N, CA, C and O atoms as CSV, one atom per row, in Angstrom:
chain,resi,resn,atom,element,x,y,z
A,1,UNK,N,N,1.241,13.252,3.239
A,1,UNK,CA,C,1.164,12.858,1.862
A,1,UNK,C,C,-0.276,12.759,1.373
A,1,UNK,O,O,-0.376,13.437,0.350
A,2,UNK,N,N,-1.509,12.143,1.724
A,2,UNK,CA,C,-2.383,12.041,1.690
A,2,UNK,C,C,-3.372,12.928,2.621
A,2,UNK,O,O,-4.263,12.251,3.134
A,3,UNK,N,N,-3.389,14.257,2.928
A,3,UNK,CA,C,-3.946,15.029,3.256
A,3,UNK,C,C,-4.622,14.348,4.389
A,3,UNK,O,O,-5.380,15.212,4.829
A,4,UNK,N,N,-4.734,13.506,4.948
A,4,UNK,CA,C,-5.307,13.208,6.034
A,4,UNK,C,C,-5.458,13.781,7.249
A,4,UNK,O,O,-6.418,13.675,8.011
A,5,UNK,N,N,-3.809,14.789,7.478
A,5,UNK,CA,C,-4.193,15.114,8.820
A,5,UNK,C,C,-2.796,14.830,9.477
A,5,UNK,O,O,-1.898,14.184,8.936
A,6,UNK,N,N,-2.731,15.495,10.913
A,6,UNK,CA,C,-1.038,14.669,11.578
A,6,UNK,C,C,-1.113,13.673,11.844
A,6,UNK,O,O,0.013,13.204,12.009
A,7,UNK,N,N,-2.125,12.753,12.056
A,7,UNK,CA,C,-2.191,11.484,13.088
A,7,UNK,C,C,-1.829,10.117,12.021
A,7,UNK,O,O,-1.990,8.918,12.250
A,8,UNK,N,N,-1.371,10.688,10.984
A,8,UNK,CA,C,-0.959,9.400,9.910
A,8,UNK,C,C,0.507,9.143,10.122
A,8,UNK,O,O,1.408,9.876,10.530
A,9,UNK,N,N,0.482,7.772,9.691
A,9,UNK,CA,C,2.100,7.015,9.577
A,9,UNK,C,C,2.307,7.130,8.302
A,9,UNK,O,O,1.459,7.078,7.411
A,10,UNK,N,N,3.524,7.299,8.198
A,10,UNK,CA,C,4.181,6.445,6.576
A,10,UNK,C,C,5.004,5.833,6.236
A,10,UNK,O,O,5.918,5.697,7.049
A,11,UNK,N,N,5.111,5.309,5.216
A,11,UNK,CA,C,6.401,4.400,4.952
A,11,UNK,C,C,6.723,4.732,3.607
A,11,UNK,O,O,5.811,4.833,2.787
A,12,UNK,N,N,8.141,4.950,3.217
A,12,UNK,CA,C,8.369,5.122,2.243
A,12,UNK,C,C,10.054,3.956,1.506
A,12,UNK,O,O,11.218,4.164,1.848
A,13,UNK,N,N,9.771,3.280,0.898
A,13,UNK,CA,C,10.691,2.366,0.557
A,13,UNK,C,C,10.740,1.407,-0.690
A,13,UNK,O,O,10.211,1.693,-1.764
A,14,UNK,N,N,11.528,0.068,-0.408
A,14,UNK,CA,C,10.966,-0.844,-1.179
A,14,UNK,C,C,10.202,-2.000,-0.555
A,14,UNK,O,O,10.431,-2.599,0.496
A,15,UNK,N,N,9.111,-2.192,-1.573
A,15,UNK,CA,C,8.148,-2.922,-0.837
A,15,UNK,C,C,7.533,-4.551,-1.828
A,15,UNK,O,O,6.807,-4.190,-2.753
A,16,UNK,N,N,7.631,-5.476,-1.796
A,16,UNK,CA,C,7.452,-6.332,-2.783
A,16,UNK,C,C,5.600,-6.295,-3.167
A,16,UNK,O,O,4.802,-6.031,-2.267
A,17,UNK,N,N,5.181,-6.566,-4.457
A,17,UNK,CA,C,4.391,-6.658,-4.742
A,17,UNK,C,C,3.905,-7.820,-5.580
A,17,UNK,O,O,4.293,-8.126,-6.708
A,18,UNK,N,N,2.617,-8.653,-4.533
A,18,UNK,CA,C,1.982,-10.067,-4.562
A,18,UNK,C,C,0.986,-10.152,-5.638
A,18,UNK,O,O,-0.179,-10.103,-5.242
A,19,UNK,N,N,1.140,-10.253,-6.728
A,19,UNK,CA,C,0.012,-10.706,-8.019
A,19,UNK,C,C,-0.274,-11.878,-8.198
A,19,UNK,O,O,0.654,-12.284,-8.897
A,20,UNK,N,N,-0.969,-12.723,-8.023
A,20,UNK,CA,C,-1.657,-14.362,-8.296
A,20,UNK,C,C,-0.125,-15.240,-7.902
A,20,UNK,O,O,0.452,-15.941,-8.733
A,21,UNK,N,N,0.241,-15.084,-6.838
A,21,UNK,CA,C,2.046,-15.714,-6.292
A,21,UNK,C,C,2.939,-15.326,-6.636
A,21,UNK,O,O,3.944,-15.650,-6.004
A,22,UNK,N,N,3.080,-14.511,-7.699
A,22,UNK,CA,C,4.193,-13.876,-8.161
A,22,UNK,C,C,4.874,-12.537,-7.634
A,22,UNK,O,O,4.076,-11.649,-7.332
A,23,UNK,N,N,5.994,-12.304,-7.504
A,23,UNK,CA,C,6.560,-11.278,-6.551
A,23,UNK,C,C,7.027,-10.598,-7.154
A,23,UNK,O,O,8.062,-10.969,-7.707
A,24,UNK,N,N,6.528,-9.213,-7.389
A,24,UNK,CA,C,7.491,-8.006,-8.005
A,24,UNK,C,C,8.184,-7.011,-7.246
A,24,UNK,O,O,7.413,-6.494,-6.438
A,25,UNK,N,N,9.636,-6.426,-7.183
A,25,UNK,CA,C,10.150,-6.036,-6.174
A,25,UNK,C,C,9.186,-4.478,-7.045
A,25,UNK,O,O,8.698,-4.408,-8.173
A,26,UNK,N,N,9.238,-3.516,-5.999
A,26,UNK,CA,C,8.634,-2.072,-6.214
A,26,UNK,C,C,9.366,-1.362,-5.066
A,26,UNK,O,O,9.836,-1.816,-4.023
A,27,UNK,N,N,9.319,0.083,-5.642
A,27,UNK,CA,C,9.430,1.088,-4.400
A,27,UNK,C,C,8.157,1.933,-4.095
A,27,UNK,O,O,7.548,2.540,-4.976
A,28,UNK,N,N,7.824,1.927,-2.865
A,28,UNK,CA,C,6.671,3.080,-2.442
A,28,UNK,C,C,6.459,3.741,-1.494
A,28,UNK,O,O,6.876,3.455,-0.371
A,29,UNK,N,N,5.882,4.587,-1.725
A,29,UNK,CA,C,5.336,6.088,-0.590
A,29,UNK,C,C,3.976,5.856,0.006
A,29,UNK,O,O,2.993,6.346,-0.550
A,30,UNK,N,N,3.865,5.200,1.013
A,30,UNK,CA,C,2.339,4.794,1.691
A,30,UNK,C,C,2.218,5.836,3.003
A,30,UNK,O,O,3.193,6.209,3.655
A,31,UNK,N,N,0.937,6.200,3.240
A,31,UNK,CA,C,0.799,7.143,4.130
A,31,UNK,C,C,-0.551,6.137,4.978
A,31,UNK,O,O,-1.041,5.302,4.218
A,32,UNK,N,N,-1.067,6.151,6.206
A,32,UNK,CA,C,-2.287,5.732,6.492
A,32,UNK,C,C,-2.746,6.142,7.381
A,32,UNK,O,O,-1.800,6.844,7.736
A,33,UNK,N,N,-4.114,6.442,8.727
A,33,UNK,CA,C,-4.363,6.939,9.412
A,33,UNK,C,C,-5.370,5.983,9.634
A,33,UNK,O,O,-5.869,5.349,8.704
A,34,UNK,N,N,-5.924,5.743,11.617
A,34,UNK,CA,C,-7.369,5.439,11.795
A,34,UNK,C,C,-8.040,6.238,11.601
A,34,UNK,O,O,-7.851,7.450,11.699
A,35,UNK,N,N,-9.228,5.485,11.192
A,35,UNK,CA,C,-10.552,6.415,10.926
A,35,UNK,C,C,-11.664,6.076,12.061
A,35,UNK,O,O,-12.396,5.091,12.149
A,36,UNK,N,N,-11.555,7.173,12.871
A,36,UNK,CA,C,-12.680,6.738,14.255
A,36,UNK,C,C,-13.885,6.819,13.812
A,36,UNK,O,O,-14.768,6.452,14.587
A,37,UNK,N,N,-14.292,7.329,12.416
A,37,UNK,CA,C,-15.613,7.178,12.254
A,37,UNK,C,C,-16.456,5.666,11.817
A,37,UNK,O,O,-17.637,5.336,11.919
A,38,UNK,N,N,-15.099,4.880,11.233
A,38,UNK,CA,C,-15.428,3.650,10.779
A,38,UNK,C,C,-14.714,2.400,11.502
A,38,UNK,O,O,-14.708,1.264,11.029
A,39,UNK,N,N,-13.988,2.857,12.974
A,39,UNK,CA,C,-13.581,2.197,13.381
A,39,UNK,C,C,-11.981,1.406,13.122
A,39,UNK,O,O,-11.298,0.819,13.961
A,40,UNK,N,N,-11.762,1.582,11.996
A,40,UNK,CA,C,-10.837,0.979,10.615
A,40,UNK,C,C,-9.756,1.913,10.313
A,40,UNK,O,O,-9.753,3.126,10.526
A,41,UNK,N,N,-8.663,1.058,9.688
A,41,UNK,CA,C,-7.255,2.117,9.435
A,41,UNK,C,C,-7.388,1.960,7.928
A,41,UNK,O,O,-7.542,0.881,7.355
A,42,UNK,N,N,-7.317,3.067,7.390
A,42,UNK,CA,C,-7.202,3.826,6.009
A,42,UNK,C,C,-5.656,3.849,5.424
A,42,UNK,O,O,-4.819,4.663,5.814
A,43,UNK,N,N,-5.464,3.068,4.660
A,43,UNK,CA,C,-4.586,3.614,3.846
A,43,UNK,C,C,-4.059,3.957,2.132
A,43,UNK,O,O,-4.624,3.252,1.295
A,44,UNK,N,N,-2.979,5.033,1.565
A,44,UNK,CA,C,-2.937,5.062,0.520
A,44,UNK,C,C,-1.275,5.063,-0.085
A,44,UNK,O,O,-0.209,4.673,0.392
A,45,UNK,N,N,-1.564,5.533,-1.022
A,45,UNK,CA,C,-0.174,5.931,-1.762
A,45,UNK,C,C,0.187,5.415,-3.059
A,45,UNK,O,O,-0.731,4.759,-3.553
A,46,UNK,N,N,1.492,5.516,-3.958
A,46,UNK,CA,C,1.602,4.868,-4.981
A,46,UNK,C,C,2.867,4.748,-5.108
A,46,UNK,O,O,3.784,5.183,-4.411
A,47,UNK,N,N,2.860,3.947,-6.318
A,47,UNK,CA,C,3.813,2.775,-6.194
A,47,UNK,C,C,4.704,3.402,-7.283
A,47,UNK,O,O,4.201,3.800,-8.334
A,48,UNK,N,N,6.381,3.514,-6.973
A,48,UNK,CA,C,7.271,4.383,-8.283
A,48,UNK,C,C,6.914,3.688,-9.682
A,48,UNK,O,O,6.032,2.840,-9.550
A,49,UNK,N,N,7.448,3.864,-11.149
A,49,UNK,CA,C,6.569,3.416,-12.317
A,49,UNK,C,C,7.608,2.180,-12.183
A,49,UNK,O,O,8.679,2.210,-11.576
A,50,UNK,N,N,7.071,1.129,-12.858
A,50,UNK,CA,C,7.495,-0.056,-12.668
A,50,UNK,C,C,7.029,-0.835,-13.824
A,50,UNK,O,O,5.821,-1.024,-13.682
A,51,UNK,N,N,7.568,-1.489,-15.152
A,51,UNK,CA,C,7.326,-2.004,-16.063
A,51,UNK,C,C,5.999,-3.352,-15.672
A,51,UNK,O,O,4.833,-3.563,-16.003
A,52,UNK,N,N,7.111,-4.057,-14.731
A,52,UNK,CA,C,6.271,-5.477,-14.684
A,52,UNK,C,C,5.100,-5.240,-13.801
A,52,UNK,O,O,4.260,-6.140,-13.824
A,53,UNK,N,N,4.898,-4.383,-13.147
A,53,UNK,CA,C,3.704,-4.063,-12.171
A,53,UNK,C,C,2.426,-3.551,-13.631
A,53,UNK,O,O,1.315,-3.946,-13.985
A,54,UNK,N,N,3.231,-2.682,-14.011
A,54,UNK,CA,C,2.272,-2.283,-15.186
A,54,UNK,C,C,1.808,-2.846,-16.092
A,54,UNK,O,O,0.632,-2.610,-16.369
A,55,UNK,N,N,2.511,-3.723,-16.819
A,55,UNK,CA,C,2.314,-4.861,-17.621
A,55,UNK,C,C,1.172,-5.802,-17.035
A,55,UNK,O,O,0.301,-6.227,-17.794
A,56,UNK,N,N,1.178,-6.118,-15.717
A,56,UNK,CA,C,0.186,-7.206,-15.496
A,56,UNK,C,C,-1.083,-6.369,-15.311
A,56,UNK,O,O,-2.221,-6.746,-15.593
A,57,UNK,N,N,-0.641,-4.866,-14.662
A,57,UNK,CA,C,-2.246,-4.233,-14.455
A,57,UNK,C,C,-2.720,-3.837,-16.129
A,57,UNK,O,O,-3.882,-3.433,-16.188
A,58,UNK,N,N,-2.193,-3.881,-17.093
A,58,UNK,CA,C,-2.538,-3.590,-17.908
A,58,UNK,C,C,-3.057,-5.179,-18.792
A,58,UNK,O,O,-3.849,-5.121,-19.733
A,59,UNK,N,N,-2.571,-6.278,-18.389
A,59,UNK,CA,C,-3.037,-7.628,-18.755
A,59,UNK,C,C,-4.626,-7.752,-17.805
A,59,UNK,O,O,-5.597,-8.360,-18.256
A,60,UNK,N,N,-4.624,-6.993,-16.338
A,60,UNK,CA,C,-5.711,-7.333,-16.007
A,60,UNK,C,C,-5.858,-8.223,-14.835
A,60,UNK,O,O,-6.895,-8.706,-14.381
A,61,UNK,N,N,-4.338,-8.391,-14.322
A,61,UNK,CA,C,-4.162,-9.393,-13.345
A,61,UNK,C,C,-3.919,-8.752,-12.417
A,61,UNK,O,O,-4.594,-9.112,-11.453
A,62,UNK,N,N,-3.347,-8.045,-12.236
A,62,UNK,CA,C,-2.620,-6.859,-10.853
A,62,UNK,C,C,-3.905,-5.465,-10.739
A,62,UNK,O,O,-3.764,-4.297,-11.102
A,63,UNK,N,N,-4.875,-5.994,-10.233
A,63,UNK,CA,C,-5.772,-5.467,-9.449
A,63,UNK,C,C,-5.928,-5.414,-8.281
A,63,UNK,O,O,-5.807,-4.299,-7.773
A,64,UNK,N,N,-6.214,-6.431,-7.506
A,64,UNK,CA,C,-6.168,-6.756,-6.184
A,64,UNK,C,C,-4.766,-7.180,-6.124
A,64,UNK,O,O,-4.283,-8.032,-6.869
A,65,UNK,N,N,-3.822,-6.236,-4.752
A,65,UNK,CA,C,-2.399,-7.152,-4.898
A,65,UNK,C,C,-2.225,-7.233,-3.044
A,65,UNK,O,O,-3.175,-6.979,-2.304
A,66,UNK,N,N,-1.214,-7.523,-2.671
A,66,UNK,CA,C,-0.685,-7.676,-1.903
A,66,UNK,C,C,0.600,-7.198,-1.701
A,66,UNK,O,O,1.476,-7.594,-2.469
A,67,UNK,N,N,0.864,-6.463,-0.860
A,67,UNK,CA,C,2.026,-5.427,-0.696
A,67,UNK,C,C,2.931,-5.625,0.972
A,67,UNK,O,O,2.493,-5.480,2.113
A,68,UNK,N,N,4.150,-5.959,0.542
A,68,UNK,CA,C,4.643,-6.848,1.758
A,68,UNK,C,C,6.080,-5.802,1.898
A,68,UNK,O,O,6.702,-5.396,0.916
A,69,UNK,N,N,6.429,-5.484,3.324
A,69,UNK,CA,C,7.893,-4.530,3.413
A,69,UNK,C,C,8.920,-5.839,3.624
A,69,UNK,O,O,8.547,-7.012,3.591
A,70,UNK,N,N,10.310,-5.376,3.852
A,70,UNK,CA,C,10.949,-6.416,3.974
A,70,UNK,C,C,10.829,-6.452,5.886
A,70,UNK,O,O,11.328,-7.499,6.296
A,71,UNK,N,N,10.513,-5.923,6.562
A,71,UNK,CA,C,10.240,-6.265,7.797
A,71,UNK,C,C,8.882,-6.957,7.931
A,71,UNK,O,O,8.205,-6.666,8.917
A,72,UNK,N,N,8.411,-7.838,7.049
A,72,UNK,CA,C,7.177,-8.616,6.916
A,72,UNK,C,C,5.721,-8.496,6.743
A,72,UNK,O,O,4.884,-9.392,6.641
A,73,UNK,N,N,5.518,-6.691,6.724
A,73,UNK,CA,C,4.574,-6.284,7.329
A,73,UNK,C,C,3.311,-6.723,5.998
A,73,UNK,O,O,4.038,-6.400,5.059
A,74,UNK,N,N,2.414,-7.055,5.521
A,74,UNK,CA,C,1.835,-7.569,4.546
A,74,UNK,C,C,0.220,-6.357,4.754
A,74,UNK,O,O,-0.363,-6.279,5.836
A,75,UNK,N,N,-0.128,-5.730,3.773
A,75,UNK,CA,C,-1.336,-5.101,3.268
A,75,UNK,C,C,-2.202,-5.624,1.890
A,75,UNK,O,O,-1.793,-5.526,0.732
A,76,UNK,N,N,-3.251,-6.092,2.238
A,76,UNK,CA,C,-3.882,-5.903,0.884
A,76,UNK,C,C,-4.594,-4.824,0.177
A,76,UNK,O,O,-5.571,-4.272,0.682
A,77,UNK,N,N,-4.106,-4.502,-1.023
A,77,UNK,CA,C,-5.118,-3.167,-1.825
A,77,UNK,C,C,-5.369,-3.604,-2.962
A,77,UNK,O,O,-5.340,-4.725,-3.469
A,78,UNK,N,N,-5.688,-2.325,-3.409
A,78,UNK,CA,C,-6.041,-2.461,-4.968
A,78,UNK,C,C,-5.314,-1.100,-5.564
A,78,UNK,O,O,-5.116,-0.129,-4.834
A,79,UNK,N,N,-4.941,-1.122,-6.940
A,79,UNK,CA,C,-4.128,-0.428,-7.527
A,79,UNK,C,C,-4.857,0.366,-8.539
A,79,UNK,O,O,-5.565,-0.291,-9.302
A,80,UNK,N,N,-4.820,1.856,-8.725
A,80,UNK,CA,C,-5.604,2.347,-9.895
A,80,UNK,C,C,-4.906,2.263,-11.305
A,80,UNK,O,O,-4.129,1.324,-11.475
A,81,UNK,N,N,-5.058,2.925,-12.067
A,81,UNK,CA,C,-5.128,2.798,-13.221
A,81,UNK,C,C,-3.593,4.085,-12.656
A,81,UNK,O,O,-3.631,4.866,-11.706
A,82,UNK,N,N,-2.466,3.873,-13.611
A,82,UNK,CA,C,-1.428,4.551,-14.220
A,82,UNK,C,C,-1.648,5.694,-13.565
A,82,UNK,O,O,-2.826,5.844,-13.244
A,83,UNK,N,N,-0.535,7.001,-13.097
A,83,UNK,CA,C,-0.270,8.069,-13.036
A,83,UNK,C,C,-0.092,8.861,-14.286
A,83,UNK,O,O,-0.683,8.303,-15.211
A,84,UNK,N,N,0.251,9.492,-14.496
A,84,UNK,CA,C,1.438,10.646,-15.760
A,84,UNK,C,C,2.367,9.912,-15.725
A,84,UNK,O,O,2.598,9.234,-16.726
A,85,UNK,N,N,3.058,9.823,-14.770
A,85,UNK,CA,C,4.842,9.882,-14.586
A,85,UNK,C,C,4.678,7.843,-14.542
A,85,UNK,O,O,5.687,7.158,-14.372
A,86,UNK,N,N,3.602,7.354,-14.683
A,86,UNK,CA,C,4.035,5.940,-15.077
A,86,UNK,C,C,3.997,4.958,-13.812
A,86,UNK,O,O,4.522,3.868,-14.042
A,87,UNK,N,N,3.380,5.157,-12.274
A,87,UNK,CA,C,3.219,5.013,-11.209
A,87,UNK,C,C,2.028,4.714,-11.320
A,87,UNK,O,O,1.247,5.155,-12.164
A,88,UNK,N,N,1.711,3.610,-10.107
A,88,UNK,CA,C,0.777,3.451,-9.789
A,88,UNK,C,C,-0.606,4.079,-8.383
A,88,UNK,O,O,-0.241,3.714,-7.265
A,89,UNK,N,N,-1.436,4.568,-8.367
A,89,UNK,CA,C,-1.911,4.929,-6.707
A,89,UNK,C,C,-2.028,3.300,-6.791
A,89,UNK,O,O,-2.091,2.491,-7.717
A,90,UNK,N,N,-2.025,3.208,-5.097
A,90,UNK,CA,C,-2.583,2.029,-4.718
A,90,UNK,C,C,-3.566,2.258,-2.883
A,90,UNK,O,O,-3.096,3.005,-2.025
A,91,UNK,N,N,-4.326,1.798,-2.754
A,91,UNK,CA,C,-4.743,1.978,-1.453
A,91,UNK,C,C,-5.588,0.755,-0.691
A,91,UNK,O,O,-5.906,-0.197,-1.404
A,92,UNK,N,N,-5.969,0.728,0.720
A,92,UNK,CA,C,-6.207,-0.335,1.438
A,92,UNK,C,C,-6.902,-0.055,2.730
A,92,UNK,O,O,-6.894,1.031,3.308
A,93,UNK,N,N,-7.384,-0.929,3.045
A,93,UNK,CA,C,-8.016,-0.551,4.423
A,93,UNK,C,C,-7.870,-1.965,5.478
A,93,UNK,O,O,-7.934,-3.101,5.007
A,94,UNK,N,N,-7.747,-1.804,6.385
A,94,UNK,CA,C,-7.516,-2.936,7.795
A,94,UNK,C,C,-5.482,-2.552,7.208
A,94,UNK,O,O,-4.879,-1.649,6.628
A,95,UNK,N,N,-5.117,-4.054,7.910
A,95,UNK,CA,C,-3.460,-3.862,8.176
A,95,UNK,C,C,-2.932,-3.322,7.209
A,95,UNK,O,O,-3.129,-3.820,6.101
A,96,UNK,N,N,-2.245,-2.345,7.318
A,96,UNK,CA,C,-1.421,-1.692,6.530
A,96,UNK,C,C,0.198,-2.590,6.252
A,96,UNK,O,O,0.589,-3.420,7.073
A,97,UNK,N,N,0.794,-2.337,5.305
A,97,UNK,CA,C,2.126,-3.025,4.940
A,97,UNK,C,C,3.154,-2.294,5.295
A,97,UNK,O,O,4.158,-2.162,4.595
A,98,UNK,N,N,2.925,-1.585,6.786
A,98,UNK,CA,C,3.703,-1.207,7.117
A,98,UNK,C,C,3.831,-0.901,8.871
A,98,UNK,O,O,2.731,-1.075,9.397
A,99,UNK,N,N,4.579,-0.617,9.560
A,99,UNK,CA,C,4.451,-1.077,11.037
A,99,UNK,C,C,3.909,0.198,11.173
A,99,UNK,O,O,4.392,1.263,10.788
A,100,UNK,N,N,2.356,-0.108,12.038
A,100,UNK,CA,C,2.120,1.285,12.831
A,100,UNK,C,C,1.537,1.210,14.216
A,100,UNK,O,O,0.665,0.405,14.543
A,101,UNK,N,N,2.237,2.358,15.222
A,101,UNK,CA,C,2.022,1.657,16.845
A,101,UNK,C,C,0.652,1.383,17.075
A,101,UNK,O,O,-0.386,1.770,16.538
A,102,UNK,N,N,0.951,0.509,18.142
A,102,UNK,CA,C,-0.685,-0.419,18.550
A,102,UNK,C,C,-1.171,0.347,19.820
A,102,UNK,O,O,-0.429,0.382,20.802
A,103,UNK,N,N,-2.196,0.864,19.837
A,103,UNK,CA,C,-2.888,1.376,20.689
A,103,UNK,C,C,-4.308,0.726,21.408
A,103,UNK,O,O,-5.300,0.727,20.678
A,104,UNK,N,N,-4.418,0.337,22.384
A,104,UNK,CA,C,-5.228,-0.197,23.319
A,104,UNK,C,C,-6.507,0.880,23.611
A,104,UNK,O,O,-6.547,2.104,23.488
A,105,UNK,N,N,-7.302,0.127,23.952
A,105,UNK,CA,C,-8.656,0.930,23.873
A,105,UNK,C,C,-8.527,1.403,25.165
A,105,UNK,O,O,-8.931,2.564,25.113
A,106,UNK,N,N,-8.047,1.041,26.763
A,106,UNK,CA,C,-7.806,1.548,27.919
A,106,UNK,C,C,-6.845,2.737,28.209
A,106,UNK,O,O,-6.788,3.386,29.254
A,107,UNK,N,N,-6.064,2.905,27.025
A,107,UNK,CA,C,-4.354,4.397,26.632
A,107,UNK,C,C,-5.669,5.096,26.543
A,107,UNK,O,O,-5.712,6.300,26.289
């Protein structure tokens, strides 16, 4: 999805979205990969169009959010500005909000 390469995970579903405590249910397409150059896991994707997600990024509040699956998995990003089709990109770096296998520095 994000041109990264094979070595990315994704998740594609519904995923709740965390604005100043408030919880908006959303659906999304997240893709992510480590980046051995920075040590750090990369991730992106966007979020299907969603009134109340939009409404607050357009109030100015849903910038920095928090993006949680229902298997608990919790990411923080930040959300750009609107698609065409009324979607949001959103992207993140460290834990992703979504399960991806754990690999040991000795594998």
């Amino acid at each position: 999805m994000s041109g990264m390469g094979d070595e990315e995970e994704e998740y594609r579903g519904p995923v709740t979205v965390v604005v100043d405590e408030r919880e908006i249910a959303a659906e999304a397409h997240l893709a992510g990969h480590f980046d051995p150059l920075t040590g750090g896991y990369r991730w992106v994707g966007r979020l299907a169009p969603n009134s109340e997600v939009s409404e607050w990024y357009a109030a100015g509040k849903a910038r920095t959010v928090v993006l949680r699956t229902p298997e608990g998995h919790e990411g923080h990003g930040r959300l750009g500005d609107p698609n065409v089709w009324g979607g949001h990109p959103v992207s993140g770096s460290g834990r992703p909000p979504f399960a991806v296998p754990e690999v040991f520095a000795d594998e």
